[in-house]
Amino acid sequence: VNNYMYIFGGINSQTLFDDLWCFNFNNDTWKKIDLKAKPKARHSTTLINYQNRYLFLFGGIDADNIVCSSSFLFDLIENKWS
């Protein structure tokens, strides 16, 4: 999205994540987008840009190893999930 890449969630050997990160290709820097209200932690999600304003998050696998069928919309201007 306009020289930025967004990543939600993920997993390492012991931790499942629920954070949203933005990579700026112009200056090669990462920024964590801190939010109180957000989807629960998951990995293996799909995150799609829509109209250069929204990020559509779908699916993933949660902490109980259950495949999620929920979806969320992140507004890049309002900086919030719905």
mmCIF file of C-alpha atoms in Angstrom:
data_model
loop_
_atom_site.group_PDB
_atom_site.id
_atom_site.type_symbol
_atom_site.label_atom_id
_atom_site.label_comp_id
_atom_site.label_asym_id
_atom_site.label_seq_id
_atom_site.Cartn_x
_atom_site.Cartn_y
_atom_site.Cartn_z
ATOM 1 C CA VAL A 1 0.000 0.000 0.000
ATOM 2 C CA ASN A 2 1.758 3.175 -1.172
ATOM 3 C CA ASN A 3 5.321 1.937 -0.483
ATOM 4 C CA TYR A 4 4.298 0.215 2.766
ATOM 5 C CA MET A 5 3.876 -3.460 3.615
ATOM 6 C CA TYR A 6 1.684 -4.632 6.506
ATOM 7 C CA ILE A 7 1.944 -7.856 8.498
ATOM 8 C CA PHE A 8 -0.483 -9.109 11.148
ATOM 9 C CA GLY A 9 0.183 -11.807 13.729
ATOM 10 C CA GLY A 10 2.540 -14.719 13.357
ATOM 11 C CA ILE A 11 4.200 -17.343 15.477
ATOM 12 C CA ASN A 12 7.631 -18.292 16.737
ATOM 13 C CA SER A 13 8.583 -21.425 18.651
ATOM 14 C CA GLN A 14 6.635 -20.406 21.789
ATOM 15 C CA THR A 15 4.510 -17.313 21.135
ATOM 16 C CA LEU A 16 1.508 -16.456 18.986
ATOM 17 C CA PHE A 17 1.267 -12.772 18.050
ATOM 18 C CA ASP A 18 -1.624 -10.323 17.615
ATOM 19 C CA ASP A 19 0.295 -7.253 16.527
ATOM 20 C CA LEU A 20 0.233 -5.238 13.312
ATOM 21 C CA TRP A 21 3.503 -4.072 11.754
ATOM 22 C CA CYS A 22 4.213 -1.714 8.886
ATOM 23 C CA PHE A 23 7.391 -1.745 6.780
ATOM 24 C CA ASN A 24 8.307 1.494 4.997
ATOM 25 C CA PHE A 25 10.116 0.719 1.730
ATOM 26 C CA ASN A 26 11.265 4.341 1.381
ATOM 27 C CA ASN A 27 13.522 4.254 4.439
ATOM 28 C CA ASP A 28 13.705 0.491 5.240
ATOM 29 C CA THR A 29 12.147 0.803 8.700
ATOM 30 C CA TRP A 30 9.565 -1.180 10.669
ATOM 31 C CA LYS A 31 6.871 0.420 12.842
ATOM 32 C CA LYS A 32 4.555 -1.408 15.231
ATOM 33 C CA ILE A 33 0.999 -0.094 15.106
ATOM 34 C CA ASP A 34 -0.115 -0.202 18.743
ATOM 35 C CA LEU A 35 -3.837 -0.772 19.201
ATOM 36 C CA LYS A 36 -5.907 -1.831 22.201
ATOM 37 C CA ALA A 37 -8.794 -3.307 20.198
ATOM 38 C CA LYS A 38 -7.557 -5.898 17.712
ATOM 39 C CA PRO A 39 -8.202 -9.426 16.462
ATOM 40 C CA LYS A 40 -7.002 -12.278 18.661
ATOM 41 C CA ALA A 41 -3.552 -13.730 18.096
ATOM 42 C CA ARG A 42 -3.207 -16.013 15.075
ATOM 43 C CA HIS A 43 -0.810 -17.075 12.365
ATOM 44 C CA SER A 44 -1.114 -18.081 8.690
ATOM 45 C CA THR A 45 -3.621 -15.317 7.933
ATOM 46 C CA THR A 46 -4.473 -13.592 4.688
ATOM 47 C CA LEU A 47 -4.118 -9.784 4.662
ATOM 48 C CA ILE A 48 -5.332 -7.951 1.545
ATOM 49 C CA ASN A 49 -5.185 -4.277 0.579
ATOM 50 C CA TYR A 50 -8.537 -2.782 -0.471
ATOM 51 C CA GLN A 51 -8.740 0.651 -2.127
ATOM 52 C CA ASN A 52 -5.410 1.710 -0.538
ATOM 53 C CA ARG A 53 -7.358 2.516 2.619
ATOM 54 C CA TYR A 54 -8.313 -0.797 4.187
ATOM 55 C CA LEU A 55 -6.593 -4.034 5.109
ATOM 56 C CA PHE A 56 -8.877 -7.068 5.024
ATOM 57 C CA LEU A 57 -7.746 -9.826 7.423
ATOM 58 C CA PHE A 58 -9.170 -13.305 7.006
ATOM 59 C CA GLY A 59 -8.634 -16.657 8.670
ATOM 60 C CA GLY A 60 -5.507 -17.962 10.289
ATOM 61 C CA ILE A 61 -4.836 -20.495 13.004
ATOM 62 C CA ASP A 62 -5.373 -19.554 16.663
ATOM 63 C CA ALA A 63 -3.661 -20.587 19.907
ATOM 64 C CA ASP A 64 -5.816 -23.741 20.139
ATOM 65 C CA ASN A 65 -4.631 -24.754 16.646
ATOM 66 C CA ILE A 66 -8.136 -24.121 15.273
ATOM 67 C CA VAL A 67 -8.585 -22.681 11.791
ATOM 68 C CA CYS A 68 -10.354 -19.309 12.108
ATOM 69 C CA SER A 69 -13.092 -18.284 9.677
ATOM 70 C CA SER A 70 -13.478 -14.755 11.035
ATOM 71 C CA SER A 71 -12.632 -11.594 9.113
ATOM 72 C CA PHE A 72 -11.684 -8.059 10.145
ATOM 73 C CA LEU A 73 -11.188 -4.740 8.391
ATOM 74 C CA PHE A 74 -8.412 -2.326 9.373
ATOM 75 C CA ASP A 75 -8.915 1.305 8.386
ATOM 76 C CA LEU A 76 -5.513 2.856 7.591
ATOM 77 C CA ILE A 77 -6.867 6.401 7.969
ATOM 78 C CA GLU A 78 -8.838 5.883 11.202
ATOM 79 C CA ASN A 79 -6.167 3.472 12.492
ATOM 80 C CA LYS A 80 -8.659 0.962 13.900
ATOM 81 C CA TRP A 81 -10.072 -2.530 13.376
ATOM 82 C CA SER A 82 -13.730 -3.300 12.765
#
